[in-house]
Coordinates of C-alpha atoms in Angstrom, one line a residue:
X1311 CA 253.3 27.9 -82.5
X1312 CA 251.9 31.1 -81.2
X1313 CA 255.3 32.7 -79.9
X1314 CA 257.9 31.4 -82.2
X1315 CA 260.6 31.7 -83.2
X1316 CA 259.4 30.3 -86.9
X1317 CA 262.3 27.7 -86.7
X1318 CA 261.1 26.5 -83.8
X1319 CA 257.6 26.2 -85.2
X1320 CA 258.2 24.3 -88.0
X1321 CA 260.1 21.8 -86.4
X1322 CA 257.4 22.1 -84.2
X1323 CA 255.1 20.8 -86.8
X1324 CA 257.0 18.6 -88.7
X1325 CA 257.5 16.7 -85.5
X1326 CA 253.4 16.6 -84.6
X1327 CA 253.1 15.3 -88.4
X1328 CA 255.6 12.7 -88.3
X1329 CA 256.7 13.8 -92.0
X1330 CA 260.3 13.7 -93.1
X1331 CA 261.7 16.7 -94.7
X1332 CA 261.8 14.6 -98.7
X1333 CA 258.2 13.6 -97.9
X1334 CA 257.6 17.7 -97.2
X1335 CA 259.1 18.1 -100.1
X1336 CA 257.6 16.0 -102.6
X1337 CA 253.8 17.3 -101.0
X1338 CA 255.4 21.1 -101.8
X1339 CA 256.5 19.7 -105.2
X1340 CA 252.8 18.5 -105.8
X1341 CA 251.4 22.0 -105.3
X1342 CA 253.5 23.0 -108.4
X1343 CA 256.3 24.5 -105.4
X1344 CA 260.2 24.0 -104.9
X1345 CA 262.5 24.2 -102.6
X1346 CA 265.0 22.0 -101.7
X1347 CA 265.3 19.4 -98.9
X1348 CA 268.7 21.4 -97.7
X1349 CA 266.6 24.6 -97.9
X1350 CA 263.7 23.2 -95.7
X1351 CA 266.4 21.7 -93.4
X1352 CA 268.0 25.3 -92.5
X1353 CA 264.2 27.0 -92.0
X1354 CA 263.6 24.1 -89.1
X1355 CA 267.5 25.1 -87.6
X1356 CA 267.2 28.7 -87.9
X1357 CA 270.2 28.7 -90.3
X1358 CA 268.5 30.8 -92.9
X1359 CA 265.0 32.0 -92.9
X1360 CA 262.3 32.6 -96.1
X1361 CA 262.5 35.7 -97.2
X1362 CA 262.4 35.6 -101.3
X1363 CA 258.7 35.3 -102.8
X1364 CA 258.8 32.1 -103.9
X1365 CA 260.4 30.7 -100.4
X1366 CA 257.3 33.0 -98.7
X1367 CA 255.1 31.3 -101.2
X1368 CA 256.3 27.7 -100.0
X1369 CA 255.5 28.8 -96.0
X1370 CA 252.1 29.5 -97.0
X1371 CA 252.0 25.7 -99.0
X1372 CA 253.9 24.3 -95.7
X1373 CA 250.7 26.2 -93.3
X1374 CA 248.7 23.7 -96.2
X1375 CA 251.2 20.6 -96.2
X1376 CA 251.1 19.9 -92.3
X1377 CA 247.6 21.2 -91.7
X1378 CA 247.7 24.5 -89.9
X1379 CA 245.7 27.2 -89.8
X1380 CA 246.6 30.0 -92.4
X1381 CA 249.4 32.5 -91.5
X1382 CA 250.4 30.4 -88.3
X1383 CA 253.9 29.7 -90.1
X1384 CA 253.9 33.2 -92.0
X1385 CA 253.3 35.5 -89.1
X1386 CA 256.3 34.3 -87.5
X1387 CA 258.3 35.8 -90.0
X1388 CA 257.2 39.5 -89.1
X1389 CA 257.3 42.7 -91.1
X1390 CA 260.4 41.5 -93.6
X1391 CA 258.5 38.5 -94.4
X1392 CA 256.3 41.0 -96.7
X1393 CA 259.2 42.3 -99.0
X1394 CA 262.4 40.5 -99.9
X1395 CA 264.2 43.8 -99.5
X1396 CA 263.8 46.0 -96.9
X1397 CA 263.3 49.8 -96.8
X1398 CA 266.1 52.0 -97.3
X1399 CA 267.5 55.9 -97.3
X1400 CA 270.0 57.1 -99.5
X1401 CA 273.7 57.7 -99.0
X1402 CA 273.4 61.6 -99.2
X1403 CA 270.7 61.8 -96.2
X1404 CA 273.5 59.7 -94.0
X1405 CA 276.8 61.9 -94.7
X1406 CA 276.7 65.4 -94.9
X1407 CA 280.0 65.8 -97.4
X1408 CA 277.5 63.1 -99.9
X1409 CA 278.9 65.0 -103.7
X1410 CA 282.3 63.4 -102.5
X1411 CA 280.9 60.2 -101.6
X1412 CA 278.8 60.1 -104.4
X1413 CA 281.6 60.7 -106.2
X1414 CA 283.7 58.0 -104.5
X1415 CA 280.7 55.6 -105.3
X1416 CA 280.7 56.4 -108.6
X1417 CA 283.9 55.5 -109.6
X1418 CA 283.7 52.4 -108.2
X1419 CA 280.7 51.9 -110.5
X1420 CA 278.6 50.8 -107.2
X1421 CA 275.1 50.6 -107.8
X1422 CA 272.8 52.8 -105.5
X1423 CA 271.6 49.4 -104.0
X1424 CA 274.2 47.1 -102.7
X1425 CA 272.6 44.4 -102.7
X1426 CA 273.2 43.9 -98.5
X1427 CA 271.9 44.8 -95.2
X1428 CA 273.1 44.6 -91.4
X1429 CA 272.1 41.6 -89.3
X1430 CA 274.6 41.9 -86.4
X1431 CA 277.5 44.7 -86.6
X1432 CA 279.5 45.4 -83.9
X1433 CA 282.0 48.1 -83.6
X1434 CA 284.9 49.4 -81.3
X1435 CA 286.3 53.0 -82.1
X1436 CA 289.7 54.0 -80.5
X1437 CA 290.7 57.2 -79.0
X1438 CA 294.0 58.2 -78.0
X1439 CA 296.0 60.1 -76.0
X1440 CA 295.8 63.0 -78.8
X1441 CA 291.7 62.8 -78.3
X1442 CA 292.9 61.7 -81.6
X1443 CA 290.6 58.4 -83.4
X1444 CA 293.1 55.9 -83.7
X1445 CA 291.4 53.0 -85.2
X1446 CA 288.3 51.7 -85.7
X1447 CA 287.3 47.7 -85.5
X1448 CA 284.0 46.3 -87.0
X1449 CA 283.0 42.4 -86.8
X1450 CA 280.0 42.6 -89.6
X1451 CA 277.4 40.2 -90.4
X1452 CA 275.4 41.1 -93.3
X1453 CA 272.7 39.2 -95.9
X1454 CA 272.0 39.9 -99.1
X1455 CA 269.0 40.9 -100.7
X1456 CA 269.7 39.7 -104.2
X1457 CA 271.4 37.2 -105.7
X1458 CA 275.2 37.6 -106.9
X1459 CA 276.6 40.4 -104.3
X1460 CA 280.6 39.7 -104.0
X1461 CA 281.2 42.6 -102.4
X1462 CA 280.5 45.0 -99.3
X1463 CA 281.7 48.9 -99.4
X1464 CA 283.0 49.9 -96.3
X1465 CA 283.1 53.8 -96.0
X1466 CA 285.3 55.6 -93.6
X1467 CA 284.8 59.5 -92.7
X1468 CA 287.9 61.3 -91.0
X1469 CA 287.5 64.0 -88.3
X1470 CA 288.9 67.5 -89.8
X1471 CA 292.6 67.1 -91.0
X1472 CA 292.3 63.5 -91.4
X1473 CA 294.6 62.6 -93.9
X1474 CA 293.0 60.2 -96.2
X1475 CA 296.7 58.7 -98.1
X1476 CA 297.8 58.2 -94.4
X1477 CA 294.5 55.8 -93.5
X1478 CA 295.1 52.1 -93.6
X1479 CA 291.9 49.1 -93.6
X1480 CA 292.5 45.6 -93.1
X1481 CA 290.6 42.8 -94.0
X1482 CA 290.6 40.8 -90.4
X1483 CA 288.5 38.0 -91.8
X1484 CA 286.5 36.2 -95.1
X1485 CA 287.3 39.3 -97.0
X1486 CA 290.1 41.0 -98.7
X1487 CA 290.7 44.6 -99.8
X1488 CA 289.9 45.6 -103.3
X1489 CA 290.2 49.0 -104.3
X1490 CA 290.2 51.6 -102.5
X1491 CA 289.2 55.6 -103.3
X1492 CA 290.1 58.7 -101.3
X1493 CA 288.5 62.1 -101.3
X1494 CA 291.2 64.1 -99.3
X1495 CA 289.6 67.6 -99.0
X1496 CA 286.6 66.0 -97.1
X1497 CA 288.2 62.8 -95.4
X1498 CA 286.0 60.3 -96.8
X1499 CA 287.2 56.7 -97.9
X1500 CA 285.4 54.1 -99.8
X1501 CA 287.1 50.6 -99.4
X1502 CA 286.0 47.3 -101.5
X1503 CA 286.0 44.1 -99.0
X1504 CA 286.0 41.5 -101.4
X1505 CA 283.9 37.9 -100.7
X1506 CA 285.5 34.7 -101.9
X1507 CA 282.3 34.2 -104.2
X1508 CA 279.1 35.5 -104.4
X1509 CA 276.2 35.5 -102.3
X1510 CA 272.9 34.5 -103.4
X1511 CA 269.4 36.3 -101.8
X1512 CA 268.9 35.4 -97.5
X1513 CA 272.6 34.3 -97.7
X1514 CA 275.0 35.6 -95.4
X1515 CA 278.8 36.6 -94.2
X1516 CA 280.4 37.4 -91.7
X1517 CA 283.5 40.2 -92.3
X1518 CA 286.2 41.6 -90.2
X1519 CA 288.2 44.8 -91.1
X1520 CA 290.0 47.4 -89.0
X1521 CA 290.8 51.7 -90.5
X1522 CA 293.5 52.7 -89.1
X1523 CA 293.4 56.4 -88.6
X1524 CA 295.2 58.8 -86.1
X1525 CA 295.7 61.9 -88.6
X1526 CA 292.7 63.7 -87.8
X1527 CA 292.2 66.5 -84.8
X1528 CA 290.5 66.1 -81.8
X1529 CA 287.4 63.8 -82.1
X1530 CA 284.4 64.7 -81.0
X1531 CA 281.8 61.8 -81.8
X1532 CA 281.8 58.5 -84.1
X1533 CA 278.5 58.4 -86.0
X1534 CA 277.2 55.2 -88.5
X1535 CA 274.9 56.0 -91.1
X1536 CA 272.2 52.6 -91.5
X1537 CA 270.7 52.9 -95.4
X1538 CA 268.4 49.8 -94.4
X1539 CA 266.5 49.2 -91.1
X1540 CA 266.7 45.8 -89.3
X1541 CA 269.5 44.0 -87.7
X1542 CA 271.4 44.7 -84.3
X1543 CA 274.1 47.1 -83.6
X1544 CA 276.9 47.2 -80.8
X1545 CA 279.0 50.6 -80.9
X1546 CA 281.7 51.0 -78.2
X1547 CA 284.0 54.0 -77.8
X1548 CA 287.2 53.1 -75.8
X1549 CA 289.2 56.4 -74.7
X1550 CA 293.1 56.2 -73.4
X1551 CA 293.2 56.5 -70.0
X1552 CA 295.7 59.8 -70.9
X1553 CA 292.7 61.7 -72.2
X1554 CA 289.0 60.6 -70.6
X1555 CA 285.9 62.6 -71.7
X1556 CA 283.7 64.5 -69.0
X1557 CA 280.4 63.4 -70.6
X1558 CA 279.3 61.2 -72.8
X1559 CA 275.9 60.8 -74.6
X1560 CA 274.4 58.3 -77.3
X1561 CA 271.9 60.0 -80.1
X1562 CA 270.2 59.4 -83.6
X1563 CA 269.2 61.3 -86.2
X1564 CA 266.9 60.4 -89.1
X1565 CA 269.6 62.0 -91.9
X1566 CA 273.2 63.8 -91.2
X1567 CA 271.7 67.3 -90.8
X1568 CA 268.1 66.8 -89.0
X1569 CA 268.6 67.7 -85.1
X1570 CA 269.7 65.0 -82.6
X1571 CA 266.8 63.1 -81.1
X1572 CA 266.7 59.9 -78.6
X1573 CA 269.7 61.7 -76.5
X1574 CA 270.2 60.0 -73.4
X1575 CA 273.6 60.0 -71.2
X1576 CA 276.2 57.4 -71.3
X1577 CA 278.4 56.4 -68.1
X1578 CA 281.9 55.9 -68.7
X1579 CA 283.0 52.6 -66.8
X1580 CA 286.1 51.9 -64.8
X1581 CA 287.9 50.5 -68.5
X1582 CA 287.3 53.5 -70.2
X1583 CA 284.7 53.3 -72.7
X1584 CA 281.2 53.7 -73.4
X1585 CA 278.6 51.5 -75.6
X1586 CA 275.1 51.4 -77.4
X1587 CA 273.2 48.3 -78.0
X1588 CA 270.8 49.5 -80.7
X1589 CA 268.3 46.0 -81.2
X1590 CA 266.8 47.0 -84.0
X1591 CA 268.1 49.2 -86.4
X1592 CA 266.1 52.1 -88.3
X1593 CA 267.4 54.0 -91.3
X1594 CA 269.1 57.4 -90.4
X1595 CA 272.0 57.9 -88.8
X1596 CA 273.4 56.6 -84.9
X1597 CA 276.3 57.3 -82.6
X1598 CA 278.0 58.6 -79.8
X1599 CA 278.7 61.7 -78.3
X1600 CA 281.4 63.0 -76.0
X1601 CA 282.9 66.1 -74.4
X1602 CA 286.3 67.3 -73.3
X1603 CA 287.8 69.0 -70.2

């Protein structure tokens, strides 16, 4: 109970208080609360966790329900269990070129809030033998924060000379392409990956999708630009054994044009590639750095 996780706790305490999960519920139900039994049931498995206000609400009733002392259930939710949405920056502190993706966004008719945010994402960037970025792979988990997201925009920014109309993306897995909108004279790309239904508030997916690139000129760093904070991200840069960097460093930046800050050196291993782990994400903007011979 004092160190968590919260699923564990409350299965903790539903198995100290000998009370089935209908019995839970109809207590709850007395208290003027609801939730459902299949709702209680992925809480004590970790499936899913409370995060609107009237799931938070039913935590506190459950601290009531199975007699423990108050906020032993709710402080095992940490800082998100405060706000069902969690803080975010805007797209035009992440990307410098942001009139194009605004633009891009636009006519999409995207709202400014999407609606998701990151829990796992893990990314491999390609480089060739051209110092050239080939491709770019991303296995994505994301949740939403509201109910009735169907959709997740995936933006993709070229090195200089990229040639947007040349720039494929793939939907790998549980999503498909929808449209797609180019701004050529700044290399950005704004791609719908379409769900197979919507998504109601704490759900989650899972999405795979691959750019495929190569028309740009020698690359120099891969940067991702986090609107919300939270989650875990993986980034890996894999270089062609042809063309192998000299030195490579990770770095953040609180928006696209503030200086770099958390530098620290990367070693390049015997496969040719270098990673980040980043285990909790803050808004701003994160990547990786490299020089040539």
């Amino acid at each position: 109970m004092r160190t968590g996780p919260f699923s564990a706790a409350l299965r903790a305490a539903l198995a100290a208080r000998g009370l089935a999960l209908h019995r839970v519920q109809h207590r709850l139900a007395q208290r003027g609360i609801r939730v459902g039994v299949t709702s209680l049931s992925y809480w004590q498995r970790g499936v899913r966790r409370p995060e609107r206000p009237e799931s938070l609400r039913a935590v506190t009733a459950l601290e009531e329900v199975l007699k423990l002392p108050p906020h032993a259930l709710t402080r095992l939710l940490g800082p998100r269990a405060t706000s069902d949405r969690p803080p975010a920056r805007t797209y035009r502190t992440l990307l410098e070129p942001a009139a194009a993706l605004e633009s891009l966004l636009s006519s999409l008719a995207a709202p400014a809030d999407g609606g998701l945010h990151t829990v796992i994402h893990y990314e491999h960037v390609h480089i060739g033998a051209r110092r050239e970025l080939t491709a770019r792979d991303s296995q994505h988990v994301v949740r939403a924060h509201r109910d009735g997201v169907d959709r997740y925009l995936a933006i993709h920014h070229g090195d200089p000379g990229c040639d947007t109309d040349q720039v494929r993306v793939r939907g790998l897995g549980n999503c498909r392409v929808g449209r797609i909108r180019r701004h050529g004279a700044s290399g950005v790309i704004v791609v719908e990956l379409l769900f197979d239904g919507q998504l109601r508030a704490g759900e989650t997916a899972v999405l795979g999708y691959r750019f495929e690139d190569g028309t740009g000129a020698s690359s120099h760093e891969y940067v991702r630009g986090f609107t919300y904070g939270g989650g875990q991200y993986v980034l890996q840069v894999g270089f062609d054994r042809a063309a192998l960097p000299v030195h490579c460093r990770r770095f953040a930046r609180p928006s696209a044009t503030a200086p770099p800050e958390s530098v620290a050196d990367l070693t390049l291993n015997a496969h040719g590639s270098v990673h980040l782990v980043e285990q909790q994400i803050r808004p701003g903007v994160l990547g990786i750095t490299w020089e040539w011979d």
